[in-house]
CSV table of C-alpha atoms in Angstrom, one decimal:
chain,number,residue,atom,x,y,z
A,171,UNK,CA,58.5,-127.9,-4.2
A,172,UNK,CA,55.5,-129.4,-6.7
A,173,UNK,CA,55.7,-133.1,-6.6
A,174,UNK,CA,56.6,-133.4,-10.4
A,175,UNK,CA,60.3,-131.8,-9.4
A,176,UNK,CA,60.5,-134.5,-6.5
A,177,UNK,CA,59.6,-137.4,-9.5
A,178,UNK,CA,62.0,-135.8,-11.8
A,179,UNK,CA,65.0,-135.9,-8.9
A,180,UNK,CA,63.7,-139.2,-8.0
A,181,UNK,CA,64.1,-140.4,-11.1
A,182,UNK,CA,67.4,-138.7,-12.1
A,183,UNK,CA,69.1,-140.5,-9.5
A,184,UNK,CA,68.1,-143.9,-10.0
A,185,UNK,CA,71.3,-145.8,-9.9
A,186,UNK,CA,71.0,-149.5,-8.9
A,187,UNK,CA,74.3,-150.5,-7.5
A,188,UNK,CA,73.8,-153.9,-6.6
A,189,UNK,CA,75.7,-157.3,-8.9
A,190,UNK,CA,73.5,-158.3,-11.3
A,191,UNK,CA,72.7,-162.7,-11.9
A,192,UNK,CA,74.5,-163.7,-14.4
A,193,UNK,CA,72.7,-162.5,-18.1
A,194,UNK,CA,70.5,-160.4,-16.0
A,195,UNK,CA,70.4,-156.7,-17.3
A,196,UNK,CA,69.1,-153.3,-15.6
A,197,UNK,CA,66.7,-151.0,-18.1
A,198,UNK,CA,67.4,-147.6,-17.0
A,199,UNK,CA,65.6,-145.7,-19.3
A,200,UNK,CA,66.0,-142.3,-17.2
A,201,UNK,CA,69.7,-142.1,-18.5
A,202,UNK,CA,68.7,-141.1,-21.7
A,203,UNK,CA,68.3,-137.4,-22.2
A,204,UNK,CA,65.3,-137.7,-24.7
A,205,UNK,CA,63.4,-140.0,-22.5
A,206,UNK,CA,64.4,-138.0,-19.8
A,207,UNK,CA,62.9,-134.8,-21.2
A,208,UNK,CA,59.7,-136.9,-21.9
A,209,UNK,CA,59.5,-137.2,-18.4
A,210,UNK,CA,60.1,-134.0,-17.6
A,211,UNK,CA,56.9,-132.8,-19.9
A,212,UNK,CA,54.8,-135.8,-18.8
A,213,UNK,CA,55.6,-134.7,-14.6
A,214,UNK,CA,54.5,-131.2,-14.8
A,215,UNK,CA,51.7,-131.6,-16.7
A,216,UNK,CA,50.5,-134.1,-14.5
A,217,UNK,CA,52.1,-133.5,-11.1
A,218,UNK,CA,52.8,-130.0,-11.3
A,219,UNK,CA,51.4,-129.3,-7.6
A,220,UNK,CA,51.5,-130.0,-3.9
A,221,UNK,CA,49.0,-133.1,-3.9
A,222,UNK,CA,48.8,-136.4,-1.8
A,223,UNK,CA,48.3,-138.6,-3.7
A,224,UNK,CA,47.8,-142.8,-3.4
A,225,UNK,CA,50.0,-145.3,-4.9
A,226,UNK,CA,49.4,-148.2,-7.4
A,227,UNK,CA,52.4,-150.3,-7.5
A,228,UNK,CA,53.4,-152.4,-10.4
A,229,UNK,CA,56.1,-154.7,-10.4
A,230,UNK,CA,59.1,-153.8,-12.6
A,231,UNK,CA,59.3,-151.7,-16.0
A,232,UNK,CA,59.1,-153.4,-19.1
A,233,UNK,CA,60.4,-153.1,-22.2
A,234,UNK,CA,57.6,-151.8,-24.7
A,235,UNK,CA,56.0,-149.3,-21.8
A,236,UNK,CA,57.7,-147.8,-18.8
A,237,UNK,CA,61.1,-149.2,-20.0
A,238,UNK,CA,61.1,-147.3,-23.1
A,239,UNK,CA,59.0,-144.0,-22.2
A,240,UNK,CA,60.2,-144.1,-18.1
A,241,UNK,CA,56.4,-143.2,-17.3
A,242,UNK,CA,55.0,-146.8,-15.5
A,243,UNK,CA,52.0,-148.5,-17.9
A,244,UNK,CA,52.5,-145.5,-20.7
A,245,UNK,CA,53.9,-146.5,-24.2
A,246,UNK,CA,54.5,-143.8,-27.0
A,247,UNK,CA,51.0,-144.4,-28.3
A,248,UNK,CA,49.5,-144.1,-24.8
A,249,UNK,CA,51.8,-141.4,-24.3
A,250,UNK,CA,50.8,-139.2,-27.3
A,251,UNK,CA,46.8,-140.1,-27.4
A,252,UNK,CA,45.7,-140.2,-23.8
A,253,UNK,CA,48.3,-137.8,-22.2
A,254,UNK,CA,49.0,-135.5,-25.0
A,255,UNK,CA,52.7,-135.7,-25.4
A,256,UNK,CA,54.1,-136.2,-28.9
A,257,UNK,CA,56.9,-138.1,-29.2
A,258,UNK,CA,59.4,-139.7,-31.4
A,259,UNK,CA,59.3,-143.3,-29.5
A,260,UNK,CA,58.2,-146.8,-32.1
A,261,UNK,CA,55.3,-147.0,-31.7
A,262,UNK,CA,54.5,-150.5,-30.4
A,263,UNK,CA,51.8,-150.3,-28.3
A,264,UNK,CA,51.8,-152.6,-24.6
A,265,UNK,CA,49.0,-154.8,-23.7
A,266,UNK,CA,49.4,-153.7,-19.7
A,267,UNK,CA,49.3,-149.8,-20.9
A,268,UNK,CA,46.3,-150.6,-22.9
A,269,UNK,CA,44.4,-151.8,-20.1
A,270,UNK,CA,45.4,-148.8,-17.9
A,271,UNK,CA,44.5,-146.5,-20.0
A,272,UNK,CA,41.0,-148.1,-20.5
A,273,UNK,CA,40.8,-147.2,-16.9
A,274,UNK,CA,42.4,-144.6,-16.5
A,275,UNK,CA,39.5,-143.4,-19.9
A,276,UNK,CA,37.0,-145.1,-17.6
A,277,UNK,CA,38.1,-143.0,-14.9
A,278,UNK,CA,37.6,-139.8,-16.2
A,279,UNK,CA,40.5,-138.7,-18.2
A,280,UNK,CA,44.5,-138.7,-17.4
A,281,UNK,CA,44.1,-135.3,-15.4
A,282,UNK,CA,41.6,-136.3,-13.1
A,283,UNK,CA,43.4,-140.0,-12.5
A,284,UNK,CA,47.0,-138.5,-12.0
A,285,UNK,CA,45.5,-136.0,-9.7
A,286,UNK,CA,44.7,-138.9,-7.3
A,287,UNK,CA,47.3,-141.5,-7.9
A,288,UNK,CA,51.2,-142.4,-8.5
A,289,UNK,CA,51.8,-145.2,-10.6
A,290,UNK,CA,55.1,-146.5,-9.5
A,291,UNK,CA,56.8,-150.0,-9.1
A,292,UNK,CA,57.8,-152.1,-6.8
A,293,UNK,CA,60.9,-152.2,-8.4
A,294,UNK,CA,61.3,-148.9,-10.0
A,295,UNK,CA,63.7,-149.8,-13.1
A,296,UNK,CA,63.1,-153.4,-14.9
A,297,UNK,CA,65.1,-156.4,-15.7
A,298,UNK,CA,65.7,-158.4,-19.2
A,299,UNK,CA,67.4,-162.0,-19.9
A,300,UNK,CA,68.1,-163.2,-22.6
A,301,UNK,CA,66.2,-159.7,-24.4
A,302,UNK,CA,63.3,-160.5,-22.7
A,303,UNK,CA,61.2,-159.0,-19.5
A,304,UNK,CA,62.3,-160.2,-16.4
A,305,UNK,CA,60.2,-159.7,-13.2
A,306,UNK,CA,62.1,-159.2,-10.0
A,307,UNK,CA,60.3,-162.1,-8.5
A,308,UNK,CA,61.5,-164.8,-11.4
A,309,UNK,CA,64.8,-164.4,-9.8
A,310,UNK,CA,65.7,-165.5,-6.3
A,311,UNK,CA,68.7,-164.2,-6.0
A,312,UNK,CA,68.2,-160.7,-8.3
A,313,UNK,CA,64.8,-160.9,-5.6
A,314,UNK,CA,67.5,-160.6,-2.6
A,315,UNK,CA,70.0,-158.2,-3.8
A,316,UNK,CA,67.2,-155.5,-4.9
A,317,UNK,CA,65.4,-155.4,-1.5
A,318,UNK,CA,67.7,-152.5,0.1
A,319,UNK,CA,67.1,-150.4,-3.0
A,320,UNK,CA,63.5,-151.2,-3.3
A,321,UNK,CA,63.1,-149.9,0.1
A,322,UNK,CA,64.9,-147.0,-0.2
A,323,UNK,CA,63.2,-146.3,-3.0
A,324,UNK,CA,60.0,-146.6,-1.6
A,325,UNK,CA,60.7,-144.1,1.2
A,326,UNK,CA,61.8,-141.5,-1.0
A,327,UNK,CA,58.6,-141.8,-2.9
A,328,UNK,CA,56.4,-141.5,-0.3
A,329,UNK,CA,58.4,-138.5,0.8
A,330,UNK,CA,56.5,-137.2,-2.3
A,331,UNK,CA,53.4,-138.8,-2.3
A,332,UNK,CA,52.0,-138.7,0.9
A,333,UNK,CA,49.5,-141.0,1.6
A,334,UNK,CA,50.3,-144.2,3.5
A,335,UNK,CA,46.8,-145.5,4.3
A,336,UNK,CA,46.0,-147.4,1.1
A,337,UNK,CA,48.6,-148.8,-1.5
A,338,UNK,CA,47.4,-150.4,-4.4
A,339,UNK,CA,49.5,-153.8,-5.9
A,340,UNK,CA,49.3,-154.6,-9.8
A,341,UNK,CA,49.3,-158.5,-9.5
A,342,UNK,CA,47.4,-160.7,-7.2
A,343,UNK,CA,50.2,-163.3,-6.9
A,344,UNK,CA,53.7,-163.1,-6.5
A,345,UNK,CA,54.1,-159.2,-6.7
A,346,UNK,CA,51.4,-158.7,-4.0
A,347,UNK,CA,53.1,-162.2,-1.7
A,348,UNK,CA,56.9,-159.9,-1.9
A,349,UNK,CA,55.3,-156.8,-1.3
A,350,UNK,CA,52.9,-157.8,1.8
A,351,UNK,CA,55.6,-159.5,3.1
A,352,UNK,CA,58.0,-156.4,2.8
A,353,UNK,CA,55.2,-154.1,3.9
A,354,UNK,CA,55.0,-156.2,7.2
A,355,UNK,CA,58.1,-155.6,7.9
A,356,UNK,CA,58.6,-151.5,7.0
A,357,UNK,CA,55.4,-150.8,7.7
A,358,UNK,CA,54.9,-148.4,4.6
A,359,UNK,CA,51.4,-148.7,4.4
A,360,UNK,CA,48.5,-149.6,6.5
A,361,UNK,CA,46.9,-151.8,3.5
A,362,UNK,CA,47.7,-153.1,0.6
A,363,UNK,CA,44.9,-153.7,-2.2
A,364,UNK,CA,45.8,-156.1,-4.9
A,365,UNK,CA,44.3,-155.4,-8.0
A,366,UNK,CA,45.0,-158.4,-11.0
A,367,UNK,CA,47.6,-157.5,-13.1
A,368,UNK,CA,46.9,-156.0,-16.4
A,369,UNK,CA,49.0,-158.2,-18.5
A,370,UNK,CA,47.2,-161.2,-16.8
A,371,UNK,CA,44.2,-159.7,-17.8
A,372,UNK,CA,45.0,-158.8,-21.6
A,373,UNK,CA,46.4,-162.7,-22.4
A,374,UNK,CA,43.9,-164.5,-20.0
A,375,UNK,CA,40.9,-162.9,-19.6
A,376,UNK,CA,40.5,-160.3,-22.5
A,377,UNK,CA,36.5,-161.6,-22.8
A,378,UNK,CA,36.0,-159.9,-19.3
A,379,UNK,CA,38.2,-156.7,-19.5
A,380,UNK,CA,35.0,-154.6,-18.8
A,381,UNK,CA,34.6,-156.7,-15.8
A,382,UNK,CA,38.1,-156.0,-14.7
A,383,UNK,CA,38.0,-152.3,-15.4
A,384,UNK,CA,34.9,-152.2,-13.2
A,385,UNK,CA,36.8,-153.9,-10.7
A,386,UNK,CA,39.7,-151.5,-10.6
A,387,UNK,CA,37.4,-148.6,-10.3
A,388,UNK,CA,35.5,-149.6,-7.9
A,389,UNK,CA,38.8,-150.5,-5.4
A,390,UNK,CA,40.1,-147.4,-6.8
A,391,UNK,CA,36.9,-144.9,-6.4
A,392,UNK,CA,36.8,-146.0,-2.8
A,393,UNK,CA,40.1,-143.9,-2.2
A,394,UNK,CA,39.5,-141.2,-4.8
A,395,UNK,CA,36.7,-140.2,-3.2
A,396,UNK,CA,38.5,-139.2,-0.1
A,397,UNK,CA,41.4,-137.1,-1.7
């Protein structure tokens, strides 16, 4: 079976049943049949194969990229520029998918990164309070009661994906602190790179995005080179 049907089924049956903080609300964009169908296009163009490939772990969807398209780091204009998929998505455009997609540019083009990697989350659907983005990790006791599906849903991805030397973590902080610590114990991986975070990079450090990208290829290269 390619690995874009194993995404699609993945996805399809993401279903976090777990009790929510108070205010705290789940973004499950995968329920939609449009957004769904999106994904379905974006999978096997990209994934339509039998490939290992690494993954680069963000830290939950939000709400102007992988919470409105379902594809991690990709808003609709991403979506329809860089990957070639038209669709009927606003188009407000996410600083964190900008700055992947500069790399992903820098990289080569979206073929030739997707062949290699799996963006993914640690948390594969996002959080909003109040309408805004919530990270898992802003939360102590939303952090607790997603940790059984978080590994669960690690496992089935790397049913698909393969490759368990190298993981890559989007966020040199408190995404990469949760996910060592959880790594230690599962043992997923036998390292964990972190990488900064694009959004910290787009609102802090925009003056040395170059710098950045270079950074991420260079990490990134290492691995890509081996596939």
């Amino acid at each position: 079976m390619h690995v874009s049907k194993q995404i699609l089924s993945f996805l399809k049956n993401l279903d976090l049943k777990t009790e929510l903080p108070d205010e705290v609300e789940v973004m499950n964009p995968f329920k939609e049949e449009y957004t769904y169908n999106i994904c379905r296009q974006f999978y096997n163009k990209y994934y339509g194969d039998n490939n290992s490939r690494h993954l680069i772990l963000g830290i939950n969807p939000g709400r102007f990229g992988g919470g409105i398209t379902g594809i991690p780091f990709t808003d609709p204009l991403r979506l329809a520029s860089a990957c070639g998929i038209e669709n009927k998505f606003q188009k407000k455009q996410e600083l964190s998918s900008l700055f992947i997609y500069d790399v992903i540019a820098s990289f080569g083009s979206a073929a030739s990164f997707y062949s290699k990697f799996y963006i993914s989350s640690i948390c594969p659907l996002g959080f909003t309070k109040h309408n805004k983005n919530l990270n898992y990790y802003d939360d102590k006791v939303l952090e607790k009661s997603i940790k059984n599906f978080v590994i669960q849903s690690m496992n089935k991805q790397l049913q698909f994906c393969g490759r368990q030397d190298v993981a890559f973590c989007l966020g040199e902080g408190k995404n990469f602190a949760y996910f060592t610590k959880l790594n230690n114990e599962m043992k997923f991986f036998k390292k964990i790179v972190p990488l900064a975070h694009p959004r910290f990079i787009m609102q802090y450090k925009l003056k040395k995005k170059d710098e950045y990208i270079e950074r991420y290829l260079c990490k990134l290269s290492v691995v890509g080179d081996e596939l």
